mmCIF file with all atom_site columns, C-alpha atoms in Angstrom:
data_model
loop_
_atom_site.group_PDB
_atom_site.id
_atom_site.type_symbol
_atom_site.label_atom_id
_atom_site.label_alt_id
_atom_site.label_comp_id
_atom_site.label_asym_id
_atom_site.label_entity_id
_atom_site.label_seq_id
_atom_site.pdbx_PDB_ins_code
_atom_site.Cartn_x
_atom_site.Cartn_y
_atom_site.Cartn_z
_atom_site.occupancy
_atom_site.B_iso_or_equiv
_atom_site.pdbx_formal_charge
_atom_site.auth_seq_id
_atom_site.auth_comp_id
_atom_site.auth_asym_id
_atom_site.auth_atom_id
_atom_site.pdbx_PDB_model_num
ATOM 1   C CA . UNK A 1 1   ? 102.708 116.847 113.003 1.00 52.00 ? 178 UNK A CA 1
ATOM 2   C CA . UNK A 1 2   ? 100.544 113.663 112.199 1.00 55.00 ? 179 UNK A CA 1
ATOM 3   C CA . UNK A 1 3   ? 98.804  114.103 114.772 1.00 56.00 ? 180 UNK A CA 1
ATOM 4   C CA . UNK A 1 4   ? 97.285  117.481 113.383 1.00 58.00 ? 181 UNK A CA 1
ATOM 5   C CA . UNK A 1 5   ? 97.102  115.404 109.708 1.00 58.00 ? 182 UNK A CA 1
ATOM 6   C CA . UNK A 1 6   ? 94.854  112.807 110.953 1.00 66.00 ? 183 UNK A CA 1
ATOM 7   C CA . UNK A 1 7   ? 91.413  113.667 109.654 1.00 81.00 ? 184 UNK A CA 1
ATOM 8   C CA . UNK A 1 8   ? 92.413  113.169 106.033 1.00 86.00 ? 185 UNK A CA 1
ATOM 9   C CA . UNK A 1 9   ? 89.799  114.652 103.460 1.00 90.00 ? 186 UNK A CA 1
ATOM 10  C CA . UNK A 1 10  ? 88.386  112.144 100.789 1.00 92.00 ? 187 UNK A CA 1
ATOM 11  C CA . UNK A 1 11  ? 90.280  114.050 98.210  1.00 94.00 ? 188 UNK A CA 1
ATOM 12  C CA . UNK A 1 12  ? 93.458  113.311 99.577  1.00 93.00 ? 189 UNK A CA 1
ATOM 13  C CA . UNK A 1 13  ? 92.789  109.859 100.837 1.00 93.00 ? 190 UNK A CA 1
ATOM 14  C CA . UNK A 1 14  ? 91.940  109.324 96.739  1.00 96.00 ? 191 UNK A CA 1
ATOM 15  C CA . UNK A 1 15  ? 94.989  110.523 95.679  1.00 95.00 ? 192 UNK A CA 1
ATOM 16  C CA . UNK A 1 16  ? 97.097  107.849 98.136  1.00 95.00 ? 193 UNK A CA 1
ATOM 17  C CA . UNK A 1 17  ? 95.025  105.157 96.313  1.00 96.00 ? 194 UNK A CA 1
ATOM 18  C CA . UNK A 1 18  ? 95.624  106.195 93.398  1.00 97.00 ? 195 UNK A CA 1
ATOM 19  C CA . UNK A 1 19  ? 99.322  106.371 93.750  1.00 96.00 ? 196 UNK A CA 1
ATOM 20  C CA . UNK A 1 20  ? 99.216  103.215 95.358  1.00 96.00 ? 197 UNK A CA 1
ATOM 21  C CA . UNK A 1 21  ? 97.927  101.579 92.380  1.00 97.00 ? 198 UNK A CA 1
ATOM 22  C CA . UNK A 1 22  ? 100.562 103.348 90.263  1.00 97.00 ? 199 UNK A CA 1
ATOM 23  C CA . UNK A 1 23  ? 103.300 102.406 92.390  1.00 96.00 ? 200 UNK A CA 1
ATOM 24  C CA . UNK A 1 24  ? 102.548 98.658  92.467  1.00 96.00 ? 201 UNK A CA 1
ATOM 25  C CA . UNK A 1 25  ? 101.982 98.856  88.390  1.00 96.00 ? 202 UNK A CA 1
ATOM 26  C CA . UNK A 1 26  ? 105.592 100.385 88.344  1.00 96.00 ? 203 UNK A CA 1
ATOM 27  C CA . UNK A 1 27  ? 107.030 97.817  90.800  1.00 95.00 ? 204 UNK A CA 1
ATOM 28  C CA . UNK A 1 28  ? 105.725 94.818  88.667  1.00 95.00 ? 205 UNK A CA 1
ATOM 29  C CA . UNK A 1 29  ? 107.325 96.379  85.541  1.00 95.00 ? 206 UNK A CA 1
ATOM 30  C CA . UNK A 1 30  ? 110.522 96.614  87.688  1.00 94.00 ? 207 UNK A CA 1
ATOM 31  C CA . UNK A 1 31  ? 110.687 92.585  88.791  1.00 94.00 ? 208 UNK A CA 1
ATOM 32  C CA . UNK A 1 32  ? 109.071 91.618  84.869  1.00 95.00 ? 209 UNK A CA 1
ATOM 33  C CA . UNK A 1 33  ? 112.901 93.736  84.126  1.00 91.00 ? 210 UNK A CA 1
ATOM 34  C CA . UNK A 1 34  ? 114.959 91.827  86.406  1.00 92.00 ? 211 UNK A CA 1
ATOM 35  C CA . UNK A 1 35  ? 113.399 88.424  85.363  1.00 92.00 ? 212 UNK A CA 1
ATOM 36  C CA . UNK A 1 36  ? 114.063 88.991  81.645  1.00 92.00 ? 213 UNK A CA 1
ATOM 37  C CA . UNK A 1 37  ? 110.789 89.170  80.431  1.00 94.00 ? 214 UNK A CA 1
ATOM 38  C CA . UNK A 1 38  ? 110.840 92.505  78.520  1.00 92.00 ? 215 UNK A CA 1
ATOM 39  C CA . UNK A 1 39  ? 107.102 92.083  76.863  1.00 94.00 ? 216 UNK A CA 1
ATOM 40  C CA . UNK A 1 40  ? 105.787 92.057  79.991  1.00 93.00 ? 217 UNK A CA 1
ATOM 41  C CA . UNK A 1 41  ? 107.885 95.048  81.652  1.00 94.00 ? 218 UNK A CA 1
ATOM 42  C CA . UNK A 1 42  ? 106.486 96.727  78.611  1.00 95.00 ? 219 UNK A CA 1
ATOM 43  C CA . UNK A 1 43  ? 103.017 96.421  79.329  1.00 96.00 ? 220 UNK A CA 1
ATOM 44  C CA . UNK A 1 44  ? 103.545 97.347  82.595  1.00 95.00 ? 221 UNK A CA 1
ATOM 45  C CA . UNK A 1 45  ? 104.716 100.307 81.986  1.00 94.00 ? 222 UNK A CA 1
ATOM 46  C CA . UNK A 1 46  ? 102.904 101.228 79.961  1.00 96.00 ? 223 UNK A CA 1
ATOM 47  C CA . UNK A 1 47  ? 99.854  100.803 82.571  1.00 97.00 ? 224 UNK A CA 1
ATOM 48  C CA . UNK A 1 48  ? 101.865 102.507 85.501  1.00 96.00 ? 225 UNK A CA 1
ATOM 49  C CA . UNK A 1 49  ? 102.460 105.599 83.027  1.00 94.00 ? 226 UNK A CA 1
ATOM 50  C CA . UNK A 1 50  ? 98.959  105.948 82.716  1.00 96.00 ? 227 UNK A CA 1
ATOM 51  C CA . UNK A 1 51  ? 98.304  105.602 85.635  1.00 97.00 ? 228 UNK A CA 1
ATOM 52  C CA . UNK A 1 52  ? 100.925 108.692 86.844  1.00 94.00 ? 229 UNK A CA 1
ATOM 53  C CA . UNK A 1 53  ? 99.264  110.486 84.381  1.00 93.00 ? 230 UNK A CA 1
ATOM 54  C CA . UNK A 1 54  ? 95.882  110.328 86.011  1.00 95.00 ? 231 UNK A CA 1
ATOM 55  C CA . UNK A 1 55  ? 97.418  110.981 88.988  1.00 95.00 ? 232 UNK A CA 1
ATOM 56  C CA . UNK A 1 56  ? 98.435  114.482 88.485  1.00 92.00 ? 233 UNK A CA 1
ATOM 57  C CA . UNK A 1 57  ? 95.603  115.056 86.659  1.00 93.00 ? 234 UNK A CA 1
ATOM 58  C CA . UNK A 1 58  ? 93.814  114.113 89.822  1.00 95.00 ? 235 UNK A CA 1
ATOM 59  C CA . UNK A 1 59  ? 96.458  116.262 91.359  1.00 93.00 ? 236 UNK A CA 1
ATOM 60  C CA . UNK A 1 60  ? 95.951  119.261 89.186  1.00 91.00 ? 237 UNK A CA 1
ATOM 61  C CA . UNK A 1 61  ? 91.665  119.227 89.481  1.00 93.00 ? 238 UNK A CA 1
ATOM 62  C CA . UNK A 1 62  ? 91.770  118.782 93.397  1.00 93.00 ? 239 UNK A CA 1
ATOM 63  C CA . UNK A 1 63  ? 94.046  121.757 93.649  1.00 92.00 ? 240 UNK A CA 1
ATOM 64  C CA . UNK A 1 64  ? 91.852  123.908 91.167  1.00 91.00 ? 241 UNK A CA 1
ATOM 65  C CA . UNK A 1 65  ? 89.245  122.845 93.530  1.00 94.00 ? 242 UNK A CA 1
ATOM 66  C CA . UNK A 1 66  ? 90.373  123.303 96.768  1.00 92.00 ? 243 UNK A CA 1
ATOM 67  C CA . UNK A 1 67  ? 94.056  125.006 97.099  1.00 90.00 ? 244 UNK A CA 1
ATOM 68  C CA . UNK A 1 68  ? 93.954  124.601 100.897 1.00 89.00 ? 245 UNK A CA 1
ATOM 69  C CA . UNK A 1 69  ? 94.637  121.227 99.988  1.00 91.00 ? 246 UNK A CA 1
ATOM 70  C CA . UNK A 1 70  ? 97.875  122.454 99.130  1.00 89.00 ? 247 UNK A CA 1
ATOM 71  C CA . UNK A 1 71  ? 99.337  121.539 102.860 1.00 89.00 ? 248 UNK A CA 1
ATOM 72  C CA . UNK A 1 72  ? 98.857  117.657 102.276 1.00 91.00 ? 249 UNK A CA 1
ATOM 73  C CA . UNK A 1 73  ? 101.412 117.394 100.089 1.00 88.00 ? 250 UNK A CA 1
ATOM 74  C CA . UNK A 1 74  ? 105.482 118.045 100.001 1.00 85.00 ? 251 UNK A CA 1
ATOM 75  C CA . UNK A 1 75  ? 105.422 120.027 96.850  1.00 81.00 ? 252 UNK A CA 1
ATOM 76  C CA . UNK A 1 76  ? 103.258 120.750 93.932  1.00 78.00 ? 253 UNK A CA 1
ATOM 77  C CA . UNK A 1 77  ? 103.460 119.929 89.881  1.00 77.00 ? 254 UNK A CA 1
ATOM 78  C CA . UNK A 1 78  ? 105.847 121.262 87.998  1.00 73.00 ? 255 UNK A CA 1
ATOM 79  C CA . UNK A 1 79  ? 105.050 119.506 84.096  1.00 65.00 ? 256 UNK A CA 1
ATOM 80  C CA . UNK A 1 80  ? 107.050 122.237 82.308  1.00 65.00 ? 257 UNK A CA 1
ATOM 81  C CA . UNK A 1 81  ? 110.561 120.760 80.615  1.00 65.00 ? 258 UNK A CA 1
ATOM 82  C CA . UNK A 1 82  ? 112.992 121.654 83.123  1.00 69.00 ? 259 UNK A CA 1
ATOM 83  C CA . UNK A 1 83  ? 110.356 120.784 85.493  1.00 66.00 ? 260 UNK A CA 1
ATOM 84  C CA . UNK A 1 84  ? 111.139 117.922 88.642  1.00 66.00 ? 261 UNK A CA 1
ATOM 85  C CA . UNK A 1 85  ? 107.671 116.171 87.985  1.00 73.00 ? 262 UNK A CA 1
ATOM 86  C CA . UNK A 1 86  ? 108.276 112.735 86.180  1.00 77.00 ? 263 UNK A CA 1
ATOM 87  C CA . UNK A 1 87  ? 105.800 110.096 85.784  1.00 81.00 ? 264 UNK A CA 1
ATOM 88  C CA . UNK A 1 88  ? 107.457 107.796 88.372  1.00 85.00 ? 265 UNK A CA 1
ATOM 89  C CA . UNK A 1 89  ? 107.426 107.389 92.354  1.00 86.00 ? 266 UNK A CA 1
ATOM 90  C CA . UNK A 1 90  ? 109.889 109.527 92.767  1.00 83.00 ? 267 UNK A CA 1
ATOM 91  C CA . UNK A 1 91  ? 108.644 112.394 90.157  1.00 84.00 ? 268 UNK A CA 1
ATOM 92  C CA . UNK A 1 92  ? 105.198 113.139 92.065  1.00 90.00 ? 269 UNK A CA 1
ATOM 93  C CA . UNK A 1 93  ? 103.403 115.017 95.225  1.00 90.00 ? 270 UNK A CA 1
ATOM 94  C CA . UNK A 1 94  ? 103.441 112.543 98.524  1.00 89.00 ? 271 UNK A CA 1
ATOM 95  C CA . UNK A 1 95  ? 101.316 113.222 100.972 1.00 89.00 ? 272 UNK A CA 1
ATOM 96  C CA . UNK A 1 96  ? 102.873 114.576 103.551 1.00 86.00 ? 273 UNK A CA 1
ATOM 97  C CA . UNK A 1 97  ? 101.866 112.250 106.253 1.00 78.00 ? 274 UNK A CA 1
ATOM 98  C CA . UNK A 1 98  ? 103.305 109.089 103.615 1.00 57.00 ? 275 UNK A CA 1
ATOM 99  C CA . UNK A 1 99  ? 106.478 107.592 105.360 1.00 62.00 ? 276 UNK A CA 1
ATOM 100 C CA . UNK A 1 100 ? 108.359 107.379 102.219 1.00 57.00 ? 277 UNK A CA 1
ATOM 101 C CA . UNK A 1 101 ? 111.744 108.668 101.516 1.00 55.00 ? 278 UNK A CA 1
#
């Protein structure tokens, strides 16, 4: 199967930057936590929710775009309350070629 995913398109190749930058503003809040320095978590938090935000924004104008897109991803956006999209790691698309759990 990644063999057939190799050839990303720019699109989707944009979106795993962007969640990479998200991601690594969401870890840093994490270790800021665990070393006790809660104005700094803060901040970073704060940055890493924006930047989730973004993100499925992103998400949500590259599908309006282009819905074959659809296949690069393990699920789509659900942002309505019961809804499984959070602004977190865990909460948004992956591509599906990502090896993350």
């Amino acid at each position: 199967m990644r063999k057939d995913y190799s050839d990303k398109p720019s699109e989707i190749i944009e979106y795993e930057e962007r969640l990479s930058k998200a991601i690594f503003f969401y870890n840093r809040a994490e270790g800021y936590r665990r070393k006790g320095k809660s104005k700094s978590a803060r901040a970073m938090d704060k940055k890493a929710e924006v930047l989730f935000e973004r993100l499925l924004e992103y998400f949500e104008e590259i599908m309006a775009a282009d819905l074959s897109l659809q296949i690069w991803f393990d699920r789509g956006v659900d942002l309505t309350p019961n809804g499984d999209t959070t602004l977190s790691p865990q909460g948004v698309p992956r591509v599906v070629t990502s090896r993350s759990l």
